[in-house]
Amino acid sequence: MGTFKSPDRPASVLHRLVGIKDTEPPITDQEYELYQRFVSSIGYGPPDITGRVSYPKRVKRRTRAAVRQFVSDPGLPRLIEMLERAKAQAIAEEQRREQEKQAGEALAEQRRQQEKLAAIEAFHDNQLSELEFRVGEFQHLIGRTSIEEATLRMAQDSQSDWTKNKRALNMKLATQGDPRSAMVLGPLASFENTLYDNSSALKVAAGMERFAIRRSLVSMTEAERATLRMADVLAAVGQLETNDHYRIAVPIVWNGGDCAYDFDQGTEFRQRNAMLEVLKQLLAASLGTSAGAREYLNQAVRAALDEARGLAQHQRQIIERYLFSGNRWMSEAEGQRALARGDLSASALRIGGFPGSSGELLYDLRESLITIAPSGSGKSQAHVLRNLLYMKAPAVVLDIKGEMSAASRQWREHERELGKTYVFAPREPESSFHYNPLDDIGTDPDQAWEDARTVADLMFKPTAKTRDDAYFEGRARDLLTTALLDVALAQKGAKRTMASVLELLYTSEDEKVIAWCNRLEKRKSTQLKLQASALRGMPPKQRESLLDTARRHVEIWQSPSVLKVTGDTTFNAASVREENATVYLKVTLEDVERYASVLRVLVGQLLFKLYRVQPESDAPLVTFFLDELPRLGRLDVIEQSLDMGRGYGVRLWLFCQNLGQLQTAYPNAQGMMSNCAIRCFMNPDEDSARWLSENLGTRHGLLDGTRKPLVEAHQLTGPEFANQVIVFSRGQLPARLDKKPAFADPVCKSRIAGEGEPEQSTGATSSSGTLDTAAPVDEAQSASANPVDWDEVRSAAPASLLSAAAPAARNSFSWQFIGAGLATLLVVAGLIAWLASQGSEINALRADKASLGAALEAAERAKQSLDREKASWMESVRNSELARSKVHEEAESARKVLALEQKDHVATRERLASVQRELEAEKARAAARAAPPAPQAALVP
């Protein structure tokens, strides 16, 4: 109840100085505890009781007497007990509702997660699936500055030659001429070019946002596909943010530009080329390469699996399941659609639960199953008993130790959708049904031999290890067939039983054997005549050896209890399907091999009779649960059933302890396992663990890049798999499941106990299996087990605690009307006060409106001022443009004048050169004329 300390204390020295004295002793801690218990619980009672209890509301000096009188009432402890019980019930009910709410939310989240994982599986299983991203989705990861620089570069690189020449001429003209005009026109030309570039960059940016990159899974490597799958899984379990997912997926899809891509329709050709070149550098610098994406994923996986993160166990298992490429475990989503398609039938089987989930692997197909597990591994609880308590279809159960019939027969007997139950128990002949194997042998001599041969084959458990042993067993089987056929044709009623067959086989004297041979020769059966001739011609020692071999194989049939249950037939094996019946073959573990001959006949004849009639396509499946099957020896009908049973609506579930045991009984053990659509393994030994590890295949680790087995052999034999089932299913991934024993299933426990179905707030079953609801807390159980009887409280509560409400007088003035009038006056006064306050609020709103109007006018004036400034600025720009145009015109005319002057100058220089040449020539002629004539030489005679 807790410790309560009374706040009421004796008068202090100061109190006494001012005249305050203790006329009543202070409230003790015990009294305060009782009072506080009542106060803390009063709110949990019904209003008609709690509203009538008169008690002091506080503990202080002035209320000491009232509190003490209240807590000393003898009826208070009883009332407190009731209130505290009601409080406990209310708290427990609130906890239960909260648990149900949390369970519902967890289930909804789990289903959402399963749907996400199923979508991921469907997407990645289709190699033609394609990933597509638009740059606008992840451009925030690149950075605004980088995007602006990249788009500006794209705009500039995509300009035409004409545009580039125009920009260069614009700058050249702006900087030539008068220095003063260059100071003005140069910045204007630069500003114009910048405006044009920014405008082009905006268009490029808009087109780049809609630029899409695409890549199909088939074009990726195995490592890239595994990386993308793992990234999707991390995102599905909430361990990878969207931005981190982009950092992993985009580089892989981009693949350095080696991918499919779609441009915006408005993007020009030159811009497309520029965009591709810039994006290669931009994405490589911002998001990295596909190799970097894998490393980024590795870091994300390490962070998710870090113990400090406190990741839920089922989420950790999901991540670890997808952490490797290559072979992997079956997911829950895959299991739901792999082996149980559509609506579940009445014959659906439960194999085990997916770890960390309420979902199960269900099997609703017609092929057979096998479970290999050692003794004590829980295979009977998890696979036999649990399915018998769920499956509403006919079944035949080899019930070792009788546990299956003891736990499931009552429910299957009374379940309205099921039929009768039959138990064959040789050690309990009074409660066992009877079955005479000779009733399955006809009376037609032409057909009876085949029937007798079938029964003899079933009775003989093969033990031969050498060729000689096999010869003697075969001849002994012929001898047994002869005895069976002879009794079946010659005897009737109580004589047509195995007792008569044993009498013939235990005949040792030659005279009696010869007499038997004489009788056989008189039968109308050709086979009996042939066997009589062969038996008569045998040497006595050989004949005795054959008889001894036959006796050894049918020795158990002479047991008194067996003779009782095989003297007649009270069970029709052919009606198992029609009656939707359940047949239990009940023996103890030590009696399995001893009664093997009897059990072989029952199992074999049940199968043969089901095979004689082709069932309808919608007929229910008959499931045989054959525990410890190898102990019965080799049965050819079992091997045949694995091949042809599905066509006759027969499904076998075989159970053995290890592979060696099965191989000893059936040389074709591997072929039998291959014919089973489901192969389950529990707690394997070392040899089986090595075989499992090899057949589970290898996986390629994304983190370390190594290849290793999906599961090591030592793990399979260790504690990690001690409570799990390894399942191979035809055409599907291997499954790692939790064992689901019947004793841990609330539905099974209630059916074993013969109770109704347990209440399950979140639904008892789903398409993927049972959902175990959380057990209520102990407090809720104890509270609900002893509910409060408030009628008892009303009748037993003392009048000193409960003050009765005064009855209203029918014809007299009631204080209720006075209260109503006062309440009306208070309402009116409150309304007036509210209206007054509303008036002040309205005035305040008007003042706010006026101030807002003034602010709006000021803003309008500021806007007008800005508009005027903008207009003046635009006028200045226009004037500058005009001045620039005028300067351009003047410069153009000056260039033209200069060109003309240059031409005139060239012409003048040419004329001057011509004049100079003429002058030089004239000077030369003048000099020639002025020179004296040369003297003439004298003539020599």
PDB file of N, CA and C in Angstrom, residues 99-169:
ATOM      1  N   GLN A  99      -2.173  -2.783 -24.008  1.00  0.00           N
ATOM      2  CA  GLN A  99      -1.476  -3.900 -24.638  1.00  0.00           C
ATOM      3  C   GLN A  99      -2.120  -4.274 -25.961  1.00  0.00           C
ATOM      4  N   GLU A 100      -3.452  -4.306 -25.986  1.00  0.00           N
ATOM      5  CA  GLU A 100      -4.133  -4.615 -27.241  1.00  0.00           C
ATOM      6  C   GLU A 100      -3.841  -3.555 -28.297  1.00  0.00           C
ATOM      7  N   LYS A 101      -3.824  -2.297 -27.861  1.00  0.00           N
ATOM      8  CA  LYS A 101      -3.514  -1.224 -28.801  1.00  0.00           C
ATOM      9  C   LYS A 101      -2.101  -1.372 -29.357  1.00  0.00           C
ATOM     10  N   GLN A 102      -1.150  -1.623 -28.430  1.00  0.00           N
ATOM     11  CA  GLN A 102       0.237  -1.798 -28.877  1.00  0.00           C
ATOM     12  C   GLN A 102       0.377  -3.023 -29.770  1.00  0.00           C
ATOM     13  N   ALA A 103      -0.321  -4.110 -29.402  1.00  0.00           N
ATOM     14  CA  ALA A 103      -0.248  -5.315 -30.233  1.00  0.00           C
ATOM     15  C   ALA A 103      -0.846  -5.060 -31.607  1.00  0.00           C
ATOM     16  N   GLY A 104      -1.975  -4.324 -31.631  1.00  0.00           N
ATOM     17  CA  GLY A 104      -2.577  -3.992 -32.921  1.00  0.00           C
ATOM     18  C   GLY A 104      -1.680  -3.122 -33.765  1.00  0.00           C
ATOM     19  N   GLU A 105      -1.069  -2.111 -33.112  1.00  0.00           N
ATOM     20  CA  GLU A 105      -0.159  -1.241 -33.862  1.00  0.00           C
ATOM     21  C   GLU A 105       1.056  -2.017 -34.360  1.00  0.00           C
ATOM     22  N   ALA A 106       1.579  -2.908 -33.486  1.00  0.00           N
ATOM     23  CA  ALA A 106       2.735  -3.712 -33.912  1.00  0.00           C
ATOM     24  C   ALA A 106       2.364  -4.635 -35.063  1.00  0.00           C
ATOM     25  N   LEU A 107       1.172  -5.216 -34.988  1.00  0.00           N
ATOM     26  CA  LEU A 107       0.734  -6.092 -36.065  1.00  0.00           C
ATOM     27  C   LEU A 107       0.541  -5.325 -37.358  1.00  0.00           C
ATOM     28  N   ALA A 108      -0.080  -4.127 -37.243  1.00  0.00           N
ATOM     29  CA  ALA A 108      -0.266  -3.313 -38.451  1.00  0.00           C
ATOM     30  C   ALA A 108       1.069  -2.908 -39.056  1.00  0.00           C
ATOM     31  N   GLU A 109       2.019  -2.511 -38.186  1.00  0.00           N
ATOM     32  CA  GLU A 109       3.342  -2.145 -38.680  1.00  0.00           C
ATOM     33  C   GLU A 109       4.032  -3.355 -39.312  1.00  0.00           C
ATOM     34  N   GLN A 110       3.860  -4.504 -38.685  1.00  0.00           N
ATOM     35  CA  GLN A 110       4.472  -5.719 -39.226  1.00  0.00           C
ATOM     36  C   GLN A 110       3.879  -6.052 -40.589  1.00  0.00           C
ATOM     37  N   ARG A 111       2.557  -5.885 -40.726  1.00  0.00           N
ATOM     38  CA  ARG A 111       1.932  -6.166 -42.016  1.00  0.00           C
ATOM     39  C   ARG A 111       2.387  -5.165 -43.073  1.00  0.00           C
ATOM     40  N   ARG A 112       2.481  -3.895 -42.675  1.00  0.00           N
ATOM     41  CA  ARG A 112       2.984  -2.903 -43.628  1.00  0.00           C
ATOM     42  C   ARG A 112       4.408  -3.246 -44.061  1.00  0.00           C
ATOM     43  N   GLN A 113       5.217  -3.663 -43.092  1.00  0.00           N
ATOM     44  CA  GLN A 113       6.594  -4.025 -43.420  1.00  0.00           C
ATOM     45  C   GLN A 113       6.620  -5.249 -44.320  1.00  0.00           C
ATOM     46  N   GLN A 114       5.749  -6.218 -44.062  1.00  0.00           N
ATOM     47  CA  GLN A 114       5.687  -7.399 -44.915  1.00  0.00           C
ATOM     48  C   GLN A 114       5.268  -7.032 -46.328  1.00  0.00           C
ATOM     49  N   GLU A 115       4.320  -6.102 -46.442  1.00  0.00           N
ATOM     50  CA  GLU A 115       3.900  -5.668 -47.776  1.00  0.00           C
ATOM     51  C   GLU A 115       5.051  -4.977 -48.508  1.00  0.00           C
ATOM     52  N   LYS A 116       5.810  -4.155 -47.776  1.00  0.00           N
ATOM     53  CA  LYS A 116       6.966  -3.508 -48.398  1.00  0.00           C
ATOM     54  C   LYS A 116       7.983  -4.542 -48.865  1.00  0.00           C
ATOM     55  N   LEU A 117       8.279  -5.518 -47.996  1.00  0.00           N
ATOM     56  CA  LEU A 117       9.253  -6.549 -48.364  1.00  0.00           C
ATOM     57  C   LEU A 117       8.752  -7.388 -49.528  1.00  0.00           C
ATOM     58  N   ALA A 118       7.428  -7.664 -49.541  1.00  0.00           N
ATOM     59  CA  ALA A 118       6.879  -8.421 -50.668  1.00  0.00           C
ATOM     60  C   ALA A 118       7.019  -7.644 -51.973  1.00  0.00           C
ATOM     61  N   ALA A 119       6.771  -6.329 -51.904  1.00  0.00           N
ATOM     62  CA  ALA A 119       6.936  -5.501 -53.102  1.00  0.00           C
ATOM     63  C   ALA A 119       8.394  -5.472 -53.548  1.00  0.00           C
ATOM     64  N   ILE A 120       9.307  -5.402 -52.576  1.00  0.00           N
ATOM     65  CA  ILE A 120      10.737  -5.419 -52.914  1.00  0.00           C
ATOM     66  C   ILE A 120      11.108  -6.735 -53.578  1.00  0.00           C
ATOM     67  N   GLU A 121      10.616  -7.846 -53.029  1.00  0.00           N
ATOM     68  CA  GLU A 121      10.918  -9.149 -53.609  1.00  0.00           C
ATOM     69  C   GLU A 121      10.372  -9.248 -55.034  1.00  0.00           C
ATOM     70  N   ALA A 122       9.124  -8.810 -55.209  1.00  0.00           N
ATOM     71  CA  ALA A 122       8.527  -8.887 -56.542  1.00  0.00           C
ATOM     72  C   ALA A 122       9.301  -8.040 -57.545  1.00  0.00           C
ATOM     73  N   PHE A 123       9.755  -6.873 -57.106  1.00  0.00           N
ATOM     74  CA  PHE A 123      10.490  -5.984 -58.009  1.00  0.00           C
ATOM     75  C   PHE A 123      11.836  -6.588 -58.389  1.00  0.00           C
ATOM     76  N   HIS A 124      12.578  -7.080 -57.411  1.00  0.00           N
ATOM     77  CA  HIS A 124      13.932  -7.567 -57.677  1.00  0.00           C
ATOM     78  C   HIS A 124      13.946  -8.976 -58.274  1.00  0.00           C
ATOM     79  N   ASP A 125      12.858  -9.716 -58.125  1.00  0.00           N
ATOM     80  CA  ASP A 125      12.802 -11.034 -58.756  1.00  0.00           C
ATOM     81  C   ASP A 125      12.596 -10.931 -60.267  1.00  0.00           C
ATOM     82  N   ASN A 126      12.063  -9.813 -60.706  1.00  0.00           N
ATOM     83  CA  ASN A 126      11.859  -9.594 -62.136  1.00  0.00           C
ATOM     84  C   ASN A 126      13.082  -8.880 -62.704  1.00  0.00           C
ATOM     85  N   GLN A 127      13.879  -9.593 -63.486  1.00  0.00           N
ATOM     86  CA  GLN A 127      15.116  -9.017 -64.008  1.00  0.00           C
ATOM     87  C   GLN A 127      14.869  -7.862 -64.971  1.00  0.00           C
ATOM     88  N   LEU A 128      13.646  -7.752 -65.485  1.00  0.00           N
ATOM     89  CA  LEU A 128      13.332  -6.661 -66.400  1.00  0.00           C
ATOM     90  C   LEU A 128      12.865  -5.403 -65.675  1.00  0.00           C
ATOM     91  N   SER A 129      12.799  -5.462 -64.354  1.00  0.00           N
ATOM     92  CA  SER A 129      12.426  -4.267 -63.593  1.00  0.00           C
ATOM     93  C   SER A 129      13.449  -3.165 -63.818  1.00  0.00           C
ATOM     94  N   GLU A 130      12.981  -1.938 -63.774  1.00  0.00           N
ATOM     95  CA  GLU A 130      13.826  -0.805 -64.123  1.00  0.00           C
ATOM     96  C   GLU A 130      13.729   0.263 -63.039  1.00  0.00           C
ATOM     97  N   LEU A 131      14.876   0.799 -62.648  1.00  0.00           N
ATOM     98  CA  LEU A 131      14.920   1.905 -61.702  1.00  0.00           C
ATOM     99  C   LEU A 131      15.052   3.214 -62.472  1.00  0.00           C
ATOM    100  N   GLU A 132      14.324   4.222 -62.046  1.00  0.00           N
ATOM    101  CA  GLU A 132      14.343   5.519 -62.729  1.00  0.00           C
ATOM    102  C   GLU A 132      14.395   6.628 -61.684  1.00  0.00           C
ATOM    103  N   PHE A 133      15.271   7.587 -61.908  1.00  0.00           N
ATOM    104  CA  PHE A 133      15.382   8.752 -61.037  1.00  0.00           C
ATOM    105  C   PHE A 133      15.438  10.002 -61.910  1.00  0.00           C
ATOM    106  N   ARG A 134      14.810  11.067 -61.444  1.00  0.00           N
ATOM    107  CA  ARG A 134      14.939  12.372 -62.078  1.00  0.00           C
ATOM    108  C   ARG A 134      15.908  13.209 -61.251  1.00  0.00           C
ATOM    109  N   VAL A 135      16.662  14.044 -61.941  1.00  0.00           N
ATOM    110  CA  VAL A 135      17.676  14.840 -61.243  1.00  0.00           C
ATOM    111  C   VAL A 135      17.024  15.707 -60.184  1.00  0.00           C
ATOM    112  N   GLY A 136      15.791  16.159 -60.442  1.00  0.00           N
ATOM    113  CA  GLY A 136      15.109  16.997 -59.462  1.00  0.00           C
ATOM    114  C   GLY A 136      14.871  16.310 -58.135  1.00  0.00           C
ATOM    115  N   GLU A 137      14.883  14.952 -58.119  1.00  0.00           N
ATOM    116  CA  GLU A 137      14.646  14.228 -56.877  1.00  0.00           C
ATOM    117  C   GLU A 137      15.848  14.285 -55.945  1.00  0.00           C
ATOM    118  N   PHE A 138      17.043  14.327 -56.492  1.00  0.00           N
ATOM    119  CA  PHE A 138      18.231  14.237 -55.641  1.00  0.00           C
ATOM    120  C   PHE A 138      19.194  15.407 -55.828  1.00  0.00           C
ATOM    121  N   GLN A 139      18.766  16.476 -56.527  1.00  0.00           N
ATOM    122  CA  GLN A 139      19.704  17.565 -56.778  1.00  0.00           C
ATOM    123  C   GLN A 139      20.061  18.329 -55.504  1.00  0.00           C
ATOM    124  N   HIS A 140      19.200  18.203 -54.452  1.00  0.00           N
ATOM    125  CA  HIS A 140      19.538  18.866 -53.190  1.00  0.00           C
ATOM    126  C   HIS A 140      20.780  18.239 -52.551  1.00  0.00           C
ATOM    127  N   LEU A 141      21.095  16.975 -52.922  1.00  0.00           N
ATOM    128  CA  LEU A 141      22.304  16.347 -52.411  1.00  0.00           C
ATOM    129  C   LEU A 141      23.555  16.885 -53.103  1.00  0.00           C
ATOM    130  N   ILE A 142      23.399  17.411 -54.289  1.00  0.00           N
ATOM    131  CA  ILE A 142      24.539  17.955 -55.031  1.00  0.00           C
ATOM    132  C   ILE A 142      24.934  19.331 -54.497  1.00  0.00           C
ATOM    133  N   GLY A 143      23.960  20.109 -54.091  1.00  0.00           N
ATOM    134  CA  GLY A 143      24.236  21.434 -53.557  1.00  0.00           C
ATOM    135  C   GLY A 143      23.806  22.525 -54.522  1.00  0.00           C
ATOM    136  N   ARG A 144      23.270  23.599 -53.973  1.00  0.00           N
ATOM    137  CA  ARG A 144      22.746  24.681 -54.805  1.00  0.00           C
ATOM    138  C   ARG A 144      23.851  25.361 -55.591  1.00  0.00           C
ATOM    139  N   THR A 145      24.968  25.610 -54.931  1.00  0.00           N
ATOM    140  CA  THR A 145      26.072  26.301 -55.606  1.00  0.00           C
ATOM    141  C   THR A 145      26.590  25.483 -56.769  1.00  0.00           C
ATOM    142  N   SER A 146      26.759  24.192 -56.549  1.00  0.00           N
ATOM    143  CA  SER A 146      27.245  23.328 -57.626  1.00  0.00           C
ATOM    144  C   SER A 146      26.258  23.279 -58.782  1.00  0.00           C
ATOM    145  N   ILE A 147      24.963  23.236 -58.463  1.00  0.00           N
ATOM    146  CA  ILE A 147      23.944  23.212 -59.517  1.00  0.00           C
ATOM    147  C   ILE A 147      23.989  24.498 -60.329  1.00  0.00           C
ATOM    148  N   GLU A 148      24.118  25.652 -59.640  1.00  0.00           N
ATOM    149  CA  GLU A 148      24.158  26.922 -60.357  1.00  0.00           C
ATOM    150  C   GLU A 148      25.389  27.011 -61.253  1.00  0.00           C
ATOM    151  N   GLU A 149      26.536  26.603 -60.716  1.00  0.00           N
ATOM    152  CA  GLU A 149      27.744  26.627 -61.532  1.00  0.00           C
ATOM    153  C   GLU A 149      27.633  25.682 -62.726  1.00  0.00           C
ATOM    154  N   ALA A 150      27.049  24.499 -62.477  1.00  0.00           N
ATOM    155  CA  ALA A 150      26.935  23.520 -63.557  1.00  0.00           C
ATOM    156  C   ALA A 150      25.989  23.999 -64.645  1.00  0.00           C
ATOM    157  N   THR A 151      24.835  24.530 -64.261  1.00  0.00           N
ATOM    158  CA  THR A 151      23.880  24.998 -65.273  1.00  0.00           C
ATOM    159  C   THR A 151      24.427  26.194 -66.042  1.00  0.00           C
ATOM    160  N   LEU A 152      25.171  27.092 -65.364  1.00  0.00           N
ATOM    161  CA  LEU A 152      25.779  28.226 -66.071  1.00  0.00           C
ATOM    162  C   LEU A 152      26.808  27.728 -67.085  1.00  0.00           C
ATOM    163  N   ARG A 153      27.563  26.725 -66.664  1.00  0.00           N
ATOM    164  CA  ARG A 153      28.558  26.176 -67.597  1.00  0.00           C
ATOM    165  C   ARG A 153      27.865  25.497 -68.769  1.00  0.00           C
ATOM    166  N   MET A 154      26.776  24.774 -68.493  1.00  0.00           N
ATOM    167  CA  MET A 154      26.029  24.156 -69.585  1.00  0.00           C
ATOM    168  C   MET A 154      25.485  25.210 -70.537  1.00  0.00           C
ATOM    169  N   ALA A 155      24.967  26.309 -69.971  1.00  0.00           N
ATOM    170  CA  ALA A 155      24.412  27.367 -70.813  1.00  0.00           C
ATOM    171  C   ALA A 155      25.491  27.971 -71.705  1.00  0.00           C
ATOM    172  N   GLN A 156      26.662  28.192 -71.142  1.00  0.00           N
ATOM    173  CA  GLN A 156      27.745  28.785 -71.926  1.00  0.00           C
ATOM    174  C   GLN A 156      28.296  27.808 -72.955  1.00  0.00           C
ATOM    175  N   ASP A 157      28.456  26.523 -72.554  1.00  0.00           N
ATOM    176  CA  ASP A 157      29.006  25.541 -73.481  1.00  0.00           C
ATOM    177  C   ASP A 157      28.056  25.232 -74.626  1.00  0.00           C
ATOM    178  N   SER A 158      26.763  25.442 -74.393  1.00  0.00           N
ATOM    179  CA  SER A 158      25.786  25.112 -75.433  1.00  0.00           C
ATOM    180  C   SER A 158      25.470  26.296 -76.334  1.00  0.00           C
ATOM    181  N   GLN A 159      26.159  27.432 -76.177  1.00  0.00           N
ATOM    182  CA  GLN A 159      25.892  28.591 -77.035  1.00  0.00           C
ATOM    183  C   GLN A 159      26.390  28.328 -78.451  1.00  0.00           C
ATOM    184  N   SER A 160      25.680  28.930 -79.412  1.00  0.00           N
ATOM    185  CA  SER A 160      26.077  28.816 -80.819  1.00  0.00           C
ATOM    186  C   SER A 160      27.250  29.743 -81.112  1.00  0.00           C
ATOM    187  N   ASP A 161      27.913  29.543 -82.245  1.00  0.00           N
ATOM    188  CA  ASP A 161      29.036  30.401 -82.644  1.00  0.00           C
ATOM    189  C   ASP A 161      28.570  31.849 -82.848  1.00  0.00           C
ATOM    190  N   TRP A 162      27.406  32.012 -83.387  1.00  0.00           N
ATOM    191  CA  TRP A 162      26.873  33.356 -83.612  1.00  0.00           C
ATOM    192  C   TRP A 162      26.711  34.094 -82.289  1.00  0.00           C
ATOM    193  N   THR A 163      26.184  33.366 -81.271  1.00  0.00           N
ATOM    194  CA  THR A 163      25.994  33.988 -79.949  1.00  0.00           C
ATOM    195  C   THR A 163      27.338  34.333 -79.324  1.00  0.00           C
ATOM    196  N   LYS A 164      28.297  33.427 -79.441  1.00  0.00           N
ATOM    197  CA  LYS A 164      29.616  33.697 -78.869  1.00  0.00           C
ATOM    198  C   LYS A 164      30.279  34.907 -79.559  1.00  0.00           C
ATOM    199  N   ASN A 165      30.186  35.014 -80.910  1.00  0.00           N
ATOM    200  CA  ASN A 165      30.767  36.163 -81.634  1.00  0.00           C
ATOM    201  C   ASN A 165      30.069  37.457 -81.264  1.00  0.00           C
ATOM    202  N   LYS A 166      28.776  37.356 -81.079  1.00  0.00           N
ATOM    203  CA  LYS A 166      28.018  38.548 -80.700  1.00  0.00           C
ATOM    204  C   LYS A 166      28.462  39.049 -79.335  1.00  0.00           C
ATOM    205  N   ARG A 167      28.662  38.106 -78.370  1.00  0.00           N
ATOM    206  CA  ARG A 167      29.116  38.505 -77.035  1.00  0.00           C
ATOM    207  C   ARG A 167      30.496  39.159 -77.117  1.00  0.00           C
ATOM    208  N   ALA A 168      31.406  38.580 -77.917  1.00  0.00           N
ATOM    209  CA  ALA A 168      32.762  39.135 -78.026  1.00  0.00           C
ATOM    210  C   ALA A 168      32.751  40.517 -78.674  1.00  0.00           C
ATOM    211  N   LEU A 169      31.954  40.688 -79.728  1.00  0.00           N
ATOM    212  CA  LEU A 169      31.866  41.983 -80.388  1.00  0.00           C
ATOM    213  C   LEU A 169      31.268  43.036 -79.478  1.00  0.00           C
TER     214      LEU A 169
END
